[in-house]
Coordinates of C-alpha atoms and ligand atoms in Angstrom, one line a residue:
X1 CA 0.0 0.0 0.0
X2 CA 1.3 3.4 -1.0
X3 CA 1.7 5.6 1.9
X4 CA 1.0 9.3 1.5
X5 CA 1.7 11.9 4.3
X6 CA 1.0 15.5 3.9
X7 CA 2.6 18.1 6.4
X8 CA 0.2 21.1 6.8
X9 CA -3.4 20.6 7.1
X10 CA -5.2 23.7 6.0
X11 CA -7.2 25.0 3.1
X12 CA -5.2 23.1 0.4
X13 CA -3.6 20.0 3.0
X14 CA -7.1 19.0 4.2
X15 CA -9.6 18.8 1.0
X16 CA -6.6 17.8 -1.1
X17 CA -5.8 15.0 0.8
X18 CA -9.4 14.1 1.1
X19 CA -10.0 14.0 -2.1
X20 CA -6.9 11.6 -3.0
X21 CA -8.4 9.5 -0.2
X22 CA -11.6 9.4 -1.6
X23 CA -10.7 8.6 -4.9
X24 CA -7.5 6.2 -4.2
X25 CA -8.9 3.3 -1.0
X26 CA -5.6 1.8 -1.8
X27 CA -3.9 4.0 -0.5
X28 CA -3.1 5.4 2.8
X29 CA -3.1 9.5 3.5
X30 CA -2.8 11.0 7.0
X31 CA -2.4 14.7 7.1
X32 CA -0.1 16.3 9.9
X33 CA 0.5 19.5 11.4
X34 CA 1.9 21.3 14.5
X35 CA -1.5 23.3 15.3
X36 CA -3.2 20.5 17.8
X37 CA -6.7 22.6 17.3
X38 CA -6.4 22.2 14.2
X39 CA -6.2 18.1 14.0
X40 CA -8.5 18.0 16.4
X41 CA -11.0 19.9 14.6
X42 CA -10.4 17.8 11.6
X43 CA -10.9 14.5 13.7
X44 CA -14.2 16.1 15.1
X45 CA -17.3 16.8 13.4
X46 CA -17.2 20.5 12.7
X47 CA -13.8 20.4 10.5
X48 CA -11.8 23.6 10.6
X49 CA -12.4 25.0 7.1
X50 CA -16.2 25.5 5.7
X51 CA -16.1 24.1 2.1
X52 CA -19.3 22.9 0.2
X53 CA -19.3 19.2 0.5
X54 CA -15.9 18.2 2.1
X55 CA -18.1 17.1 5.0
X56 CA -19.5 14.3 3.2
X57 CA -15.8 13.4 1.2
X58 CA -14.1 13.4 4.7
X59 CA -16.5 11.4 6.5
X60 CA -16.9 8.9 4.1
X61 CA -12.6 7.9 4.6
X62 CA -11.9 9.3 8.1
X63 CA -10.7 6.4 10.2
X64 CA -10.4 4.0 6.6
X65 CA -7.5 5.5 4.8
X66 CA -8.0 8.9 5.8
X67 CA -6.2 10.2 8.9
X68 CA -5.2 13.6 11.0
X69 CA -2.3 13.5 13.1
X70 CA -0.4 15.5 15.5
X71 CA 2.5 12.8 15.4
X72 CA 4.1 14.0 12.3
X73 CA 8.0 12.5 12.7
X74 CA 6.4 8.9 12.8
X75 CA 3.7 9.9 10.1
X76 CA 6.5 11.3 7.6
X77 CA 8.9 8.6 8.5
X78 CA 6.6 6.0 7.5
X79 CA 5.3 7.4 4.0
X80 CA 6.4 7.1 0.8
X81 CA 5.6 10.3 -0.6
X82 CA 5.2 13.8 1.2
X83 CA 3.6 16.6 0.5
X84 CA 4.4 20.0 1.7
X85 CA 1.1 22.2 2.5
X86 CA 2.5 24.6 4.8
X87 CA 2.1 28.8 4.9
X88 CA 4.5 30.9 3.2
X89 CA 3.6 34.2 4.2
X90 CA 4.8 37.3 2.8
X91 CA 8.1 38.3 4.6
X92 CA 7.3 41.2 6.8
X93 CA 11.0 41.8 8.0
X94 CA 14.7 41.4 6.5
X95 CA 15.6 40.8 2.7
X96 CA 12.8 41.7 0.4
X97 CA 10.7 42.6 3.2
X98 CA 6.7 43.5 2.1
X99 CA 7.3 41.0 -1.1
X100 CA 9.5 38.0 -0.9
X101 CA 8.4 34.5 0.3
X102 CA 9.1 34.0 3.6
X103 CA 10.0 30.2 3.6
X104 CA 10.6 29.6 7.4
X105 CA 7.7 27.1 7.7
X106 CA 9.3 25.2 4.6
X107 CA 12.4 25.1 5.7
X108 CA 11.6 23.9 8.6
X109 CA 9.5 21.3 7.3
X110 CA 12.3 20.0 5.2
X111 CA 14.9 19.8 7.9
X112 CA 12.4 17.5 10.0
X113 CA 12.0 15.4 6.8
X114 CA 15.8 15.2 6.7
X115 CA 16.0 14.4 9.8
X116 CA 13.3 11.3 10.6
X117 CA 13.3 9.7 6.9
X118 CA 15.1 6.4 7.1
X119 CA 13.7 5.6 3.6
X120 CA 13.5 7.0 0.3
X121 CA 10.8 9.7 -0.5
X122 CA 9.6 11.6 -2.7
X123 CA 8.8 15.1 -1.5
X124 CA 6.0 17.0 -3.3
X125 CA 5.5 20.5 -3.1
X126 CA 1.6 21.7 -2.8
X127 CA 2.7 25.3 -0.9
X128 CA 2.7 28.0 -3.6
X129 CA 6.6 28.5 -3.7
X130 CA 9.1 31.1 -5.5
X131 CA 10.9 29.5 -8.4
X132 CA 13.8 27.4 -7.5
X133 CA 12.8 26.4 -4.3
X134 CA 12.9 22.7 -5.0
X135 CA 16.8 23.7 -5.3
X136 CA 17.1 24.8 -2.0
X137 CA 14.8 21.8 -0.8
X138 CA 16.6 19.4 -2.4
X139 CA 20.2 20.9 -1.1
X140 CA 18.9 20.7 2.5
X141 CA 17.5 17.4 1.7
X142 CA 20.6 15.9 0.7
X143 CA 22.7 17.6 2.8
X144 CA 21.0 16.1 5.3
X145 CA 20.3 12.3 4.0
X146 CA 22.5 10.0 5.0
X147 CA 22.3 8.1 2.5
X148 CA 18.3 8.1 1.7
X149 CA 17.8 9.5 -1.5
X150 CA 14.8 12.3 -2.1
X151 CA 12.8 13.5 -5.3
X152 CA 11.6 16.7 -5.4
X153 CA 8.6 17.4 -7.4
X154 CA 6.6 20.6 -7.7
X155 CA 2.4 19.8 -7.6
X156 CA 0.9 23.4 -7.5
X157 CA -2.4 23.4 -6.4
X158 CA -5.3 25.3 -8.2
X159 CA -8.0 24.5 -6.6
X160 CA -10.5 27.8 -5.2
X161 CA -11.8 27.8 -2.5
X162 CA -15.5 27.8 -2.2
X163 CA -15.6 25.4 -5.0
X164 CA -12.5 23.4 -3.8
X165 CA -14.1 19.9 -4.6
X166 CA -15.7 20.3 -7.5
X167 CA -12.3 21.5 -8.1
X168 CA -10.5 18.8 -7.1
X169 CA -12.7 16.0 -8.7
X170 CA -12.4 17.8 -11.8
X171 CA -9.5 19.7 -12.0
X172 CA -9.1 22.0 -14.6
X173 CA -5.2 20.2 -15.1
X174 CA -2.7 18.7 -12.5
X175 CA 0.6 20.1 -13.0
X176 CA 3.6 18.1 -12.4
X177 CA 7.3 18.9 -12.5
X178 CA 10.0 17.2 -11.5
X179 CA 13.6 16.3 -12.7
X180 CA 14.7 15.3 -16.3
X181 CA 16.6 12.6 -14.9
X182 CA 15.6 8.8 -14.9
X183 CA 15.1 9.0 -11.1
X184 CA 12.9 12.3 -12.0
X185 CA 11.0 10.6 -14.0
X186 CA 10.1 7.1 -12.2
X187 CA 9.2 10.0 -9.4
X188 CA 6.9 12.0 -11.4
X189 CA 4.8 9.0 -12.7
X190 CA 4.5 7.5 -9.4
X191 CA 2.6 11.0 -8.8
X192 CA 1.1 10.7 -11.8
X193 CA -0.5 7.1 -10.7
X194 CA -2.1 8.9 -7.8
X195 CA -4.4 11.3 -9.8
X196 CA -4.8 8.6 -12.3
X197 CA -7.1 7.2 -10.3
X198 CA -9.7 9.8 -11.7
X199 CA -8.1 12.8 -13.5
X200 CA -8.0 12.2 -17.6
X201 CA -4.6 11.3 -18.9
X202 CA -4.9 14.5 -21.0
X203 CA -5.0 16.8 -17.8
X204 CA -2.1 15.5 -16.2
X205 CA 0.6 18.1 -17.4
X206 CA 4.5 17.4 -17.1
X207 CA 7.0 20.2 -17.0
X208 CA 10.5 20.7 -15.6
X209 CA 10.1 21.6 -11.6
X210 CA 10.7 25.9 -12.8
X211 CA 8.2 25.6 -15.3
X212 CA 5.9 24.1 -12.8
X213 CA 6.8 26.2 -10.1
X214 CA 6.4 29.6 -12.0
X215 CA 3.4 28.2 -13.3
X216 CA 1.7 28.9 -10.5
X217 CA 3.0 32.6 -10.2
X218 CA 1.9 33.2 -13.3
X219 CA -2.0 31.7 -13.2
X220 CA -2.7 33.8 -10.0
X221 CA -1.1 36.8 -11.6
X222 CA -3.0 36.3 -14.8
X223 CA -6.2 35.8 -12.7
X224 CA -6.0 39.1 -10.2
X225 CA -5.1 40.9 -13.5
X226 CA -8.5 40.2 -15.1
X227 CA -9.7 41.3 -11.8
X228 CA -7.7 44.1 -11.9
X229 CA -8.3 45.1 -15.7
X230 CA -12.2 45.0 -15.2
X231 CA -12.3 47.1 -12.3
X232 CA -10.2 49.7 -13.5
X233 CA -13.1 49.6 -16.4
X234 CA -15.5 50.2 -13.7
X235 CA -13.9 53.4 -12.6
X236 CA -14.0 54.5 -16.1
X237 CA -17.9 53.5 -16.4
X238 CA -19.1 55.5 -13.3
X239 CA -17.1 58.7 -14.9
X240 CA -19.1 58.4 -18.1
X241 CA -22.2 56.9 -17.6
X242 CA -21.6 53.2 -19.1
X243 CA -22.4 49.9 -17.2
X244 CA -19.7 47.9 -16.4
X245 CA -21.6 44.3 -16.6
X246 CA -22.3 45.5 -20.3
X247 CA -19.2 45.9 -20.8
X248 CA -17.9 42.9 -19.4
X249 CA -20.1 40.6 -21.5
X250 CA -19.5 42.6 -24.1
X251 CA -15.7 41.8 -24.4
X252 CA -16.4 38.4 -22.6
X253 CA -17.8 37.1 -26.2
X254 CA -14.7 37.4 -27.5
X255 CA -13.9 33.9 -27.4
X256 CA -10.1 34.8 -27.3
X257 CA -11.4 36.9 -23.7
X258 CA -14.2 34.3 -22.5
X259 CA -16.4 35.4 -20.3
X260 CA -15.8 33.9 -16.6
X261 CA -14.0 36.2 -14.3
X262 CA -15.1 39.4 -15.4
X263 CA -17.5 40.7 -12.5
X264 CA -16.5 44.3 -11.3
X265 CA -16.1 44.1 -7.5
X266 CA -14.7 46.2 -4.6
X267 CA -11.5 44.4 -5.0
X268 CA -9.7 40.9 -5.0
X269 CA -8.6 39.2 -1.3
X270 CA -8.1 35.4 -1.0
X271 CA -4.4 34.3 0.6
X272 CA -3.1 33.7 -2.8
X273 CA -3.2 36.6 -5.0
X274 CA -1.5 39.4 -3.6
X275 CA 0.9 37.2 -1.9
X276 CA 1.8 35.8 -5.0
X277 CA 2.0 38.6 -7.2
X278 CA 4.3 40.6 -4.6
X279 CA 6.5 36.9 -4.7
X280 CA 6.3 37.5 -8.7
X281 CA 7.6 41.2 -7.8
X282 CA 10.4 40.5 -6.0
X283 CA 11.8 37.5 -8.6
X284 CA 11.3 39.5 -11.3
X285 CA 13.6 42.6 -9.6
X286 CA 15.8 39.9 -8.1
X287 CA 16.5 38.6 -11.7
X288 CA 17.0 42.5 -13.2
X289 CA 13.2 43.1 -14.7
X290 CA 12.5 46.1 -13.4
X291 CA 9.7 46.7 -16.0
X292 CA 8.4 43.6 -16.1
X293 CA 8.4 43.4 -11.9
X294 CA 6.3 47.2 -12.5
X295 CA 3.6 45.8 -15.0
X296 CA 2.3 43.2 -12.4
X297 CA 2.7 45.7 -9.2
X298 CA 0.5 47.7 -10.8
X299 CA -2.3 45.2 -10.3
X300 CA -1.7 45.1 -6.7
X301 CA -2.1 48.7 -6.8
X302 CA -5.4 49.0 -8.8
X303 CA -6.8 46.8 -6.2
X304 CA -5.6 49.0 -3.9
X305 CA -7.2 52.1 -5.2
X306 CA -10.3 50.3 -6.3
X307 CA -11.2 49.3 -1.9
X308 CA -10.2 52.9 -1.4
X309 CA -12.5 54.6 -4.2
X310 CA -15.2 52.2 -2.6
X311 CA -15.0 54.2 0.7
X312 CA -14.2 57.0 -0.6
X313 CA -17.7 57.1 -2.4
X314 CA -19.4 56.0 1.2
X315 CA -17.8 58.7 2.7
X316 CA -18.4 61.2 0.1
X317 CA -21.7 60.3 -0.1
X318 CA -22.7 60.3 3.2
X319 CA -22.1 64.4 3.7
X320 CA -18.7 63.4 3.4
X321 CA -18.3 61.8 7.2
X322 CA -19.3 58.7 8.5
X323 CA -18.7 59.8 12.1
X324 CA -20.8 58.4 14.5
X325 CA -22.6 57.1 11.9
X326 CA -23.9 53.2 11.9
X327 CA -22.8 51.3 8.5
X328 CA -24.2 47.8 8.0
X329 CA -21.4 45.9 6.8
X330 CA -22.9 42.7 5.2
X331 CA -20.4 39.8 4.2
X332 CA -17.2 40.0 5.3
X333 CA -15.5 36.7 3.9
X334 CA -12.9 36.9 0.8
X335 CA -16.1 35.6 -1.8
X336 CA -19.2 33.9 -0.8
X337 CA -18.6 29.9 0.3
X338 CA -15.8 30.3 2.3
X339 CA -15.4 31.3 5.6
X340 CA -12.0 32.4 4.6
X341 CA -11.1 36.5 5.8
X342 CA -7.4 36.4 4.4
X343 CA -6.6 39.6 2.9
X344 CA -10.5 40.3 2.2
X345 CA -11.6 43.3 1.0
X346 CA -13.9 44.1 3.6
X347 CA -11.0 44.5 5.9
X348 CA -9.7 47.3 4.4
X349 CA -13.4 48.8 3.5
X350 CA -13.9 48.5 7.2
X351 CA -10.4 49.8 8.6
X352 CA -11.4 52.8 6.0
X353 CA -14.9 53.9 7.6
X354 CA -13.4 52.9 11.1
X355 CA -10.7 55.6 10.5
X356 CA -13.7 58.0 9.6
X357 CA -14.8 57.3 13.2
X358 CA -18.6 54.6 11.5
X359 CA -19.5 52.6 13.9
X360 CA -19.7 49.5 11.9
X361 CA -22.0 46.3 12.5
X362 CA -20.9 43.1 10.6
X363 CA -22.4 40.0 9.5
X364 CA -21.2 37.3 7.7
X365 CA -22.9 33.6 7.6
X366 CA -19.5 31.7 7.9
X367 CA -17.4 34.4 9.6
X368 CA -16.9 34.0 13.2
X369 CA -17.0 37.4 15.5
X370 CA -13.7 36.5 17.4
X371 CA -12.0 35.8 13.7
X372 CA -13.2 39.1 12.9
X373 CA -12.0 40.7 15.4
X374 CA -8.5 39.2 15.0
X375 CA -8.6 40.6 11.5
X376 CA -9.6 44.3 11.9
X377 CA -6.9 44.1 14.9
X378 CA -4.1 42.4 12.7
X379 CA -1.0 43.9 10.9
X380 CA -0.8 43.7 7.1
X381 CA 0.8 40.0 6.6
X382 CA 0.7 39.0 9.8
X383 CA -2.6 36.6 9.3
X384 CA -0.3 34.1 7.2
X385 CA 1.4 32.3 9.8
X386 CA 0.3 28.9 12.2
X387 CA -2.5 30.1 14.3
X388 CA -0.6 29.8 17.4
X389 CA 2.4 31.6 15.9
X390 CA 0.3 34.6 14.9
X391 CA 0.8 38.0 17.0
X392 CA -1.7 38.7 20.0
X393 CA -4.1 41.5 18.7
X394 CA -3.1 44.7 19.7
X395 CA -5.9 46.8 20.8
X396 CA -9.9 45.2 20.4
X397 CA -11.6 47.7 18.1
X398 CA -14.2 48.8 19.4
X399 CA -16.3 50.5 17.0
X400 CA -17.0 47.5 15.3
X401 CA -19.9 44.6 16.5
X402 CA -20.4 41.6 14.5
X403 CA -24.3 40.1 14.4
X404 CA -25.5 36.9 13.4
X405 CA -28.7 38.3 11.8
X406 CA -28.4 40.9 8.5
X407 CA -31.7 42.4 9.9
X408 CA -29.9 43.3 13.1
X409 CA -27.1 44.3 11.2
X410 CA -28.9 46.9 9.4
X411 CA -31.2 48.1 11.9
X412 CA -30.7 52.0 12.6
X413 CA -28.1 52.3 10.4
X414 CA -27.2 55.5 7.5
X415 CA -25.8 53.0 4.8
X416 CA -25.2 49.3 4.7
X417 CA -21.8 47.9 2.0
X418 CA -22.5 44.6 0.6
X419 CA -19.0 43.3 0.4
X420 CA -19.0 39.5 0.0
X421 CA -21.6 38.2 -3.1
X422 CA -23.5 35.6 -0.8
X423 CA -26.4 34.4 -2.9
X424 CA -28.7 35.1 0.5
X425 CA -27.7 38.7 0.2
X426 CA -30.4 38.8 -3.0
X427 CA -33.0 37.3 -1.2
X428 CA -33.3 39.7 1.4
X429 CA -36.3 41.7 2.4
X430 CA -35.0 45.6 1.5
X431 CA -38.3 46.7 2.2
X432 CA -38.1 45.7 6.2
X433 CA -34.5 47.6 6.1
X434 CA -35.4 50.4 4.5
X435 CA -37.9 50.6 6.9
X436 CA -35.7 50.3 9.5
X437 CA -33.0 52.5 8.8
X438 CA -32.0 56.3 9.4
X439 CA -32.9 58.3 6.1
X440 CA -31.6 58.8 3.7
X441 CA -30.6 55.1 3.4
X442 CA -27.7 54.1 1.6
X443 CA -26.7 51.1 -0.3
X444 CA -23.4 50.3 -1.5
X445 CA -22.9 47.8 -3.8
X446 CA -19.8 46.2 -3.8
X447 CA -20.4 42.7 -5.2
X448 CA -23.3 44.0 -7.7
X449 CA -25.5 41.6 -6.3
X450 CA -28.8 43.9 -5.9
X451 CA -30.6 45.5 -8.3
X452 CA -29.7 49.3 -8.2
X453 CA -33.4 49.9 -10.0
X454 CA -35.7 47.8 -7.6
X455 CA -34.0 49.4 -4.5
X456 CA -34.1 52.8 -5.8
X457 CA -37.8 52.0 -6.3
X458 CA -38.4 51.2 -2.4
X459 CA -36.4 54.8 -2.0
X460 CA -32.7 53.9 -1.2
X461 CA -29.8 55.6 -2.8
X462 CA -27.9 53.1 -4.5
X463 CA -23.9 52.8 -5.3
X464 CA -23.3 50.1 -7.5
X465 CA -19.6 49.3 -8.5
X466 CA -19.2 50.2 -11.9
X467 CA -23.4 51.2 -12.6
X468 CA -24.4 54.7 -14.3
X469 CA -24.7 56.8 -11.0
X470 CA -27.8 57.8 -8.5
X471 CA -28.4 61.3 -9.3
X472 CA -27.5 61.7 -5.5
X473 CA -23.7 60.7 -6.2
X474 CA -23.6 62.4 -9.5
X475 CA -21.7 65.4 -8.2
X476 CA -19.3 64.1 -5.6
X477 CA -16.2 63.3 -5.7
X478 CA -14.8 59.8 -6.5
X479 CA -11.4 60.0 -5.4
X480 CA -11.2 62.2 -2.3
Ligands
LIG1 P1 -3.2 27.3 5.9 O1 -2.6 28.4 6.7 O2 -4.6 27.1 5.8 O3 -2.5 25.9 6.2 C1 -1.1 25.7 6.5 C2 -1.0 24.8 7.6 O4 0.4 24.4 7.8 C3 -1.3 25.4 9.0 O5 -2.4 24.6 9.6 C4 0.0 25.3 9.8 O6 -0.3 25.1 11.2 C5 0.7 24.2 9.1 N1 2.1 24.2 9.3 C6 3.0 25.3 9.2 N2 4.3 24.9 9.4 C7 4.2 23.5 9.7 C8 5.2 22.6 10.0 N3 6.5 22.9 10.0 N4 4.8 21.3 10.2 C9 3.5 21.0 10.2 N5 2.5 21.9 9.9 C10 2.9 23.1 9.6 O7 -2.6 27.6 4.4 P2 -3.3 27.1 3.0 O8 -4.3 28.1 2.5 O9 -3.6 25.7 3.1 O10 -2.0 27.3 2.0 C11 -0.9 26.5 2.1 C12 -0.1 26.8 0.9 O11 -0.8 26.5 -0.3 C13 0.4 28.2 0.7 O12 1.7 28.2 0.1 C14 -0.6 28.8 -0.2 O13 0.0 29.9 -0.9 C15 -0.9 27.6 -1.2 N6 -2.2 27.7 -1.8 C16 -3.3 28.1 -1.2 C17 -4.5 28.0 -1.9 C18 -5.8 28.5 -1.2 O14 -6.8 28.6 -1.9 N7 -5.8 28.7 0.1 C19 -4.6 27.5 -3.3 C20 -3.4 27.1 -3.8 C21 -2.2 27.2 -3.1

């Protein structure tokens, strides 16, 4: 029986691992990592992550030939393949500071490999890394061995989260690199056996281990930047009157564009993107492309100005100060289905109004108050580490409350901000908050998931990213 460890078990360790279990019986996966809460969680039945139907995938195997450990030198001693699903945060001090990986949590990882393997492995990286990191892996490695000898291979993962089954029992491709040596080889197909148990032949890619790692870079990049290009479009739209979702399907029908990935929005979060990007940054200035390393900042920084034109336009709006005022601040995870708050855009929308002096009230279906808290108290970067490791907050803010009801949410308040697209965000009664609310009442749109017309009928004023303006907002200023 194939043994298959994997050290890290968080958004990518834990579904991908169930899903391998899933669709492999004959084979054995137990997922380790250092946070105890987190195993335990994963052994208990409310798991640690919210992800439509991993539930039902990690029931089915748990306690078969699907496992969550603590004990990860006998776990990674035993198996014959590891994967490597651990954080690598942005650096935040040092060398490349604000943009480099910091590869601590690797590094580590690899040294206790090194250090318990007694037979030959193949070690898989899953983290999103910097190219040539398997060099460095494989120099600690065997540097290390005595005499046990390691493959490295590079397995990005591109799954999403929110749709990370669906993902992974259907991926788009799998992507494996590895060395173009005979050992390299033997090593990649014995990977390549794994997801043959129910990914197409055709979608299993091979590359060398840089093409696979940059690979990676380069998809995230390419996806913010669609992000990126469409809201900078919607800055343009509100200045003259078009509609940015005509727009969007407009120059989605281009088959060479296609149309997924287009909707205008207050801004991209997720761990991934900006993280990445800023990793792409700092390789490309590292290797002497200053232009190049330019051209993909400038995504970064268009999400950047698109979160602040959002408050900006609340502010502006509202008299131009939200002192005092109450904002309803409804949805407050990265995109709707996740419960995930790294690097969402509602943290900065709600840092912005909180530095107006709002008093803000939050709710979010998934989102815990106390991780909510954590967030608005947290330093840029500082979320991407073990939760243990991660710094105690610094002050509570108190300005902000968190409900578990969007009618409570929005009770009393000036001006609510939609900033996650949860489908129940539609289905609300606007009627019974209009009613309930301070007047004028303001919407802000920042997912375009209401109708600007049917809410204007009931008598709010509506912002919606990217949508010909109220009259109301026709004469204030954008950009502050
Ligand atoms: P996460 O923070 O949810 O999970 C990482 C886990 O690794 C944590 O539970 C932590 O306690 C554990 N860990 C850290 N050092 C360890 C060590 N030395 N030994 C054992 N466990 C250790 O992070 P997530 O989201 O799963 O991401 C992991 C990697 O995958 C990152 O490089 C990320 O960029 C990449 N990635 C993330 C995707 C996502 O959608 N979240 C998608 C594709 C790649």
């Amino acid at each position: 029986m194939v043994k298959i460890c994997c050290i890290g078990a968080g958004y990518v360790g834990g579904p991908t691992m169930a899903v391998i279990a899933f669709k492999c019986p004959s084979i054995e996966v137990v997922v380790v990592d250092i946070s105890v809460s987190r195993i335990a969680a994963w052994n208990s039945d409310q798991l640690p992550i919210y992800e439509p139907g991993l539930d039902d995938v990690v029931k089915q195997c748990r306690g078969k030939n699907l496992f969550f450990s603590t004990n990860i030198e006998q776990h990674v001693s035993e198996a014959d393949i590891i994967f490597v699903s651990v954080n690598t945060p942005t650096k935040t001090r040092g060398l490349g500071a604000g943009k480099a990986a910091d590869l601590t949590y690797w590094e580590s990882a690899a040294r206790m490999i090194a250090d318990v393997s007694k037979s030959d492995k193949i070690v898989v990286e899953k983290s999103t890394v910097p190219v040539k990191t398997a060099e460095a892996i494989e120099k600690i490695l065997t540097h290390n061995s005595r005499g046990v000898k390691y493959q490295i291979l590079s397995n990005p993962e591109f799954l999403a989260e929110g749709t990370a089954i669906q993902d992974l029992f259907k991926p788009d491709r799998v992507l494996i690199g590895g060395r173009e040596t005979p050992e390299g080889r033997k090593a990649v197909q014995a990977l390549k056996d794994v997801y043959a148990h129910w990914v197409p032949e055709d979608r299993i890619i091979t590359t060398n281990l840089w093409s696979a790692e940059l690979s990676k870079l380069a998809a995230n990049a390419f996806l913010a930047q669609r992000i990126s290009s469409v809201n900078a479009i919607s800055a343009l739209c509100e200045a003259t009157g078009a509609n940015v979702s005509e727009v969007a399907y407009a120059v989605g029908k281009d088959s060479r564009v296609g149309p997924k990935f287009l909707n205008a929005s207050v801004g991209f979060g997720g761990s991934c993107f900006q993280k990445d990007i800023l990793n792409l940054v700092y390789i490309c200035e590292c290797n002497g492309l200053p232009e190049v390393a330019d051209y993909w900042r400038q995504v970064i920084k268009i999400n950047d100005y698109q979160k602040n034109r959002f408050v900006n336009r609340v502010v502006s709006s509202m008299f131009n100060t939200v002192s005092g005022k109450k904002i309803a601040v409804l949805g407050f995870a990265f995109k709707k289905d996740t419960g995930d708050t790294r690097e969402t855009p509602a943290i900065d929308v709600c840092k912005g109004l909180l530095g107006d002096n709002a008093k803000i009230s939050i709710y979010d279906p998934q989102v815990t108050e106390d991780q909510i808290r954590r967030d608005l108290a947290m330093n840029k970067f500082d979320w991407d580490h073990p939760a243990h490791l991660q710094p105690m907050s610094p002050t509570a803010v108190k300005q902000a409350s968190v409900t578990w009801d969007a009618y409570e949410a929005t009770k009393g308040a000036h001006g609510v901000c939609i900033l996650t697209e949860w489908d129940e965000f539609k289905e609300l009664d606007y009627q019974r908050i209009y009613d309930n609310m301070q007047k004028p009442a303001f919407i802000f749109d920042g997912r375009n998931v209401v109708d600007p017309e049917t809410l204007r009928a009931i008598g709010f004023i509506v912002y919606s990213i990217g949508k010909p303006l109220d009259s109301w907002l026709k004469d204030m200023p954008a950009v502050a």
